[in-house]
C-alpha cells in the first residue's frame, strides 16, 4: 500500500540519497522502524520526462546489497534461467504486467494521462531479462512476496538489511478472493498529491 510521504519522510529520503528523488507520490515500502525503503514515483516528471521506475529503491542497505549482487554477475545467470524455465518466465511476465497496472493506477490518481513513451515498458529488464536488481527489489518490497520472482530471489540473498513492515491489511478488502497482483488497491489521492515540502528541499539540491 502506498502511504503519504510526510515531512519526516522527505527528510529521511534526503539523508538516504543526498537529495530528494523526483516525482515522489508516496512511500511504497517501509521498514519495521517506519523509515522509507522504496518511494512510488509518478510516470511523468514535472518537467515532462517519462519516468519508468515506479518503485524507486532508496534505503542505503538495500541499494548496497543490490549493487553487490549485480557485481557478482548473477543477473546474467538469472536472465538465462528466465529464458529456459517456463514457469519462472510466466511468473516474471506476470510481474511485468502487474508493474504496468500499478503504474497506470498511480498516474491516474495523480491526474496524469497514459505515458505513451513507456506504456509497454516496466523496469529492471522485465519481462525477459534481468538488468537492474534495484528496480526489481523495489518492486518486490512494494508489492510483497510472490509477485516478482527475481526481486524475491534477490532479497533472499541479502545480508544486514532492515526488515520490511507488514503491509496494512485494509487494501485486501478491495481484492478479496483474487490472487492477481494487478488487483492491488489504487493509491489514494492524498498519497499521490504533490507536496510543498519536497519542492522546498529539492530546490536546494541538484536534480538526479
Tab-separated table of C-alpha atoms in Angstrom:
chain	number	residue	atom	x	y	z
A	1	UNK	CA	0.000	0.000	0.000
A	2	UNK	CA	1.321	3.423	-0.945
A	3	UNK	CA	1.232	5.807	2.008
A	4	UNK	CA	1.667	9.546	2.266
A	5	UNK	CA	5.214	10.881	2.209
A	6	UNK	CA	5.427	13.093	5.294
A	7	UNK	CA	7.840	15.915	6.045
A	8	UNK	CA	9.831	13.480	8.191
A	9	UNK	CA	9.920	11.015	5.289
A	10	UNK	CA	11.242	13.667	2.927
A	11	UNK	CA	13.965	14.493	5.438
A	12	UNK	CA	14.869	10.799	5.677
A	13	UNK	CA	14.945	10.476	1.884
A	14	UNK	CA	17.290	13.437	1.754
A	15	UNK	CA	19.562	11.717	4.272
A	16	UNK	CA	19.411	8.424	2.364
A	17	UNK	CA	20.121	9.805	-1.098
A	18	UNK	CA	21.682	13.196	-0.522
A	19	UNK	CA	18.757	14.669	-2.459
A	20	UNK	CA	15.027	14.228	-2.945
A	21	UNK	CA	14.147	11.826	-5.773
A	22	UNK	CA	11.975	13.415	-8.420
A	23	UNK	CA	8.301	12.695	-8.885
A	24	UNK	CA	7.635	11.247	-5.426
A	25	UNK	CA	3.954	10.467	-4.885
A	26	UNK	CA	4.222	8.356	-1.729
A	27	UNK	CA	6.097	5.712	0.225
A	28	UNK	CA	5.702	2.254	-1.295
A	29	UNK	CA	7.536	0.256	1.396
A	30	UNK	CA	8.803	0.955	4.898
A	31	UNK	CA	10.992	-0.821	7.412
A	32	UNK	CA	9.568	-2.010	10.711
A	33	UNK	CA	11.087	1.164	12.181
A	34	UNK	CA	8.988	3.234	9.788
A	35	UNK	CA	11.785	4.522	7.570
A	36	UNK	CA	11.224	4.616	3.800
A	37	UNK	CA	12.649	1.719	1.799
A	38	UNK	CA	11.013	2.469	-1.546
A	39	UNK	CA	9.229	5.512	-2.933
A	40	UNK	CA	6.465	5.431	-5.509
A	41	UNK	CA	7.055	7.859	-8.347
A	42	UNK	CA	4.872	9.451	-10.989
A	43	UNK	CA	5.214	8.040	-14.506
A	44	UNK	CA	5.876	11.522	-15.854
A	45	UNK	CA	8.051	14.025	-14.015
A	46	UNK	CA	7.286	17.695	-13.505
A	47	UNK	CA	9.467	18.646	-16.480
A	48	UNK	CA	7.593	16.244	-18.752
A	49	UNK	CA	10.203	13.479	-18.721
A	50	UNK	CA	8.758	9.931	-18.799
A	51	UNK	CA	9.901	8.014	-15.709
A	52	UNK	CA	9.501	4.222	-15.881
A	53	UNK	CA	10.870	3.365	-12.423
A	54	UNK	CA	7.633	3.394	-10.465
A	55	UNK	CA	9.206	1.814	-7.362
A	56	UNK	CA	12.465	3.620	-6.588
A	57	UNK	CA	14.697	1.912	-4.030
A	58	UNK	CA	16.107	4.418	-1.527
A	59	UNK	CA	17.399	2.635	1.572
A	60	UNK	CA	21.236	2.530	1.517
A	61	UNK	CA	21.487	-1.024	2.868
A	62	UNK	CA	19.206	-2.435	0.177
A	63	UNK	CA	20.893	-0.328	-2.511
A	64	UNK	CA	24.318	-1.622	-1.452
A	65	UNK	CA	23.169	-5.238	-1.443
A	66	UNK	CA	21.664	-4.872	-4.917
A	67	UNK	CA	24.953	-3.444	-6.159
A	68	UNK	CA	26.879	-6.313	-4.550
A	69	UNK	CA	24.690	-8.917	-6.219
A	70	UNK	CA	24.884	-7.164	-9.579
A	71	UNK	CA	28.679	-7.081	-9.368
A	72	UNK	CA	28.727	-10.851	-8.833
A	73	UNK	CA	27.441	-11.434	-12.356
A	74	UNK	CA	24.339	-13.221	-11.157
A	75	UNK	CA	21.995	-11.215	-13.382
A	76	UNK	CA	23.321	-12.961	-16.492
A	77	UNK	CA	22.655	-16.342	-14.882
A	78	UNK	CA	19.128	-15.358	-13.933
A	79	UNK	CA	18.424	-13.967	-17.409
A	80	UNK	CA	19.444	-17.312	-18.871
A	81	UNK	CA	17.196	-19.073	-16.388
A	82	UNK	CA	14.228	-16.879	-17.322
A	83	UNK	CA	14.771	-17.904	-20.931
A	84	UNK	CA	14.888	-21.612	-20.111
A	85	UNK	CA	12.405	-22.087	-17.259
A	86	UNK	CA	8.821	-21.717	-18.488
A	87	UNK	CA	7.332	-21.431	-15.010
A	88	UNK	CA	9.785	-18.710	-13.987
A	89	UNK	CA	9.259	-16.909	-17.291
A	90	UNK	CA	5.492	-16.916	-16.785
A	91	UNK	CA	5.810	-15.544	-13.245
A	92	UNK	CA	8.248	-12.870	-14.399
A	93	UNK	CA	5.899	-11.861	-17.228
A	94	UNK	CA	3.058	-11.602	-14.701
A	95	UNK	CA	5.248	-9.321	-12.573
A	96	UNK	CA	5.810	-7.140	-15.636
A	97	UNK	CA	2.055	-6.826	-16.196
A	98	UNK	CA	1.439	-6.085	-12.514
A	99	UNK	CA	4.078	-3.341	-12.600
A	100	UNK	CA	2.422	-1.683	-15.601
A	101	UNK	CA	-1.012	-1.919	-13.971
A	102	UNK	CA	0.100	-0.212	-10.764
A	103	UNK	CA	1.970	2.460	-12.717
A	104	UNK	CA	-1.243	3.249	-14.604
A	105	UNK	CA	-3.163	3.463	-11.324
A	106	UNK	CA	-0.586	5.828	-9.844
A	107	UNK	CA	-0.652	8.012	-12.936
A	108	UNK	CA	-4.442	8.143	-12.967
A	109	UNK	CA	-4.574	9.030	-9.266
A	110	UNK	CA	-2.098	11.840	-9.923
A	111	UNK	CA	-4.240	13.142	-12.782
A	112	UNK	CA	-1.793	12.121	-15.496
A	113	UNK	CA	-2.680	10.767	-18.906
A	114	UNK	CA	-1.179	7.465	-20.034
A	115	UNK	CA	2.534	7.965	-20.717
A	116	UNK	CA	2.753	6.515	-24.204
A	117	UNK	CA	6.559	6.545	-24.323
A	118	UNK	CA	6.773	3.923	-21.561
A	119	UNK	CA	3.340	2.340	-21.897
A	120	UNK	CA	4.693	-1.162	-22.531
A	121	UNK	CA	7.967	-0.860	-20.616
A	122	UNK	CA	8.175	-1.761	-16.947
A	123	UNK	CA	11.578	-1.806	-15.233
A	124	UNK	CA	14.589	-3.907	-14.400
A	125	UNK	CA	14.603	-5.776	-17.705
A	126	UNK	CA	11.169	-7.348	-17.331
A	127	UNK	CA	9.660	-9.401	-18.845
A	128	UNK	CA	12.551	-11.303	-20.453
A	129	UNK	CA	15.806	-10.016	-18.967
A	130	UNK	CA	17.314	-9.224	-15.578
A	131	UNK	CA	19.038	-5.852	-15.922
A	132	UNK	CA	18.591	-3.901	-12.669
A	133	UNK	CA	18.137	-5.530	-9.286
A	134	UNK	CA	17.484	-2.164	-7.661
A	135	UNK	CA	14.284	-1.833	-9.701
A	136	UNK	CA	13.234	-5.457	-9.208
A	137	UNK	CA	13.864	-5.409	-5.461
A	138	UNK	CA	11.979	-2.120	-5.214
A	139	UNK	CA	9.046	-3.868	-6.864
A	140	UNK	CA	9.248	-6.872	-4.533
A	141	UNK	CA	9.434	-4.737	-1.406
A	142	UNK	CA	6.445	-2.691	-2.567
A	143	UNK	CA	4.232	-5.483	-3.888
A	144	UNK	CA	5.082	-8.100	-1.270
A	145	UNK	CA	6.323	-11.657	-1.737
A	146	UNK	CA	5.024	-13.784	-4.578
A	147	UNK	CA	4.676	-11.027	-7.177
A	148	UNK	CA	8.171	-10.558	-8.615
A	149	UNK	CA	10.133	-13.840	-8.554
A	150	UNK	CA	13.504	-12.303	-9.399
A	151	UNK	CA	13.137	-9.476	-6.904
A	152	UNK	CA	12.109	-12.009	-4.264
A	153	UNK	CA	15.106	-14.161	-5.111
A	154	UNK	CA	17.489	-11.218	-4.823
A	155	UNK	CA	16.052	-10.387	-1.397
A	156	UNK	CA	16.782	-13.930	-0.227
A	157	UNK	CA	20.496	-13.351	-0.905
A	158	UNK	CA	20.733	-10.090	1.041
A	159	UNK	CA	22.550	-9.521	4.315
A	160	UNK	CA	22.120	-6.876	7.010
A	161	UNK	CA	19.071	-5.137	5.581
A	162	UNK	CA	16.261	-3.798	7.779
A	163	UNK	CA	13.098	-5.915	7.942
A	164	UNK	CA	10.154	-4.659	5.961
A	165	UNK	CA	6.999	-3.625	7.774
A	166	UNK	CA	3.948	-5.814	7.275
A	167	UNK	CA	1.519	-4.220	4.816
A	168	UNK	CA	-1.668	-2.636	6.089
A	169	UNK	CA	-4.338	-5.353	5.825
A	170	UNK	CA	-7.030	-2.858	4.806
A	171	UNK	CA	-6.395	-2.979	0.998
A	172	UNK	CA	-7.143	-6.724	0.960
A	173	UNK	CA	-10.846	-5.914	1.131
A	174	UNK	CA	-10.706	-4.352	-2.355
A	175	UNK	CA	-9.418	-7.518	-3.958
A	176	UNK	CA	-10.872	-10.256	-1.792
A	177	UNK	CA	-10.659	-13.673	-3.351
A	178	UNK	CA	-8.284	-12.564	-6.109
A	179	UNK	CA	-4.665	-13.598	-6.496
A	180	UNK	CA	-3.980	-11.280	-9.426
A	181	UNK	CA	-1.250	-8.770	-8.440
A	182	UNK	CA	-2.886	-6.160	-10.646
A	183	UNK	CA	-5.873	-6.163	-8.266
A	184	UNK	CA	-3.880	-4.121	-5.739
A	185	UNK	CA	-5.728	-1.189	-4.205
A	186	UNK	CA	-5.489	2.070	-6.087
A	187	UNK	CA	-3.338	4.650	-4.287
A	188	UNK	CA	-5.263	7.393	-2.580
A	189	UNK	CA	-5.360	10.932	-3.886
A	190	UNK	CA	-3.632	12.060	-0.685
A	191	UNK	CA	-0.755	9.680	-1.257
A	192	UNK	CA	-0.243	10.872	-4.826
A	193	UNK	CA	-0.686	14.603	-4.273
A	194	UNK	CA	2.421	16.765	-4.788
A	195	UNK	CA	3.786	18.388	-1.646
A	196	UNK	CA	5.402	21.730	-0.962
A	197	UNK	CA	7.933	20.081	1.363
A	198	UNK	CA	9.582	18.097	-1.418
A	199	UNK	CA	9.736	21.140	-3.656
A	200	UNK	CA	11.292	23.230	-0.900
A	201	UNK	CA	14.008	20.694	-0.154
A	202	UNK	CA	14.611	19.812	-3.789
A	203	UNK	CA	15.054	23.466	-4.691
A	204	UNK	CA	18.285	23.491	-2.706
A	205	UNK	CA	19.687	20.304	-4.269
A	206	UNK	CA	20.861	19.288	-7.740
A	207	UNK	CA	18.399	17.084	-9.614
A	208	UNK	CA	19.198	13.439	-10.381
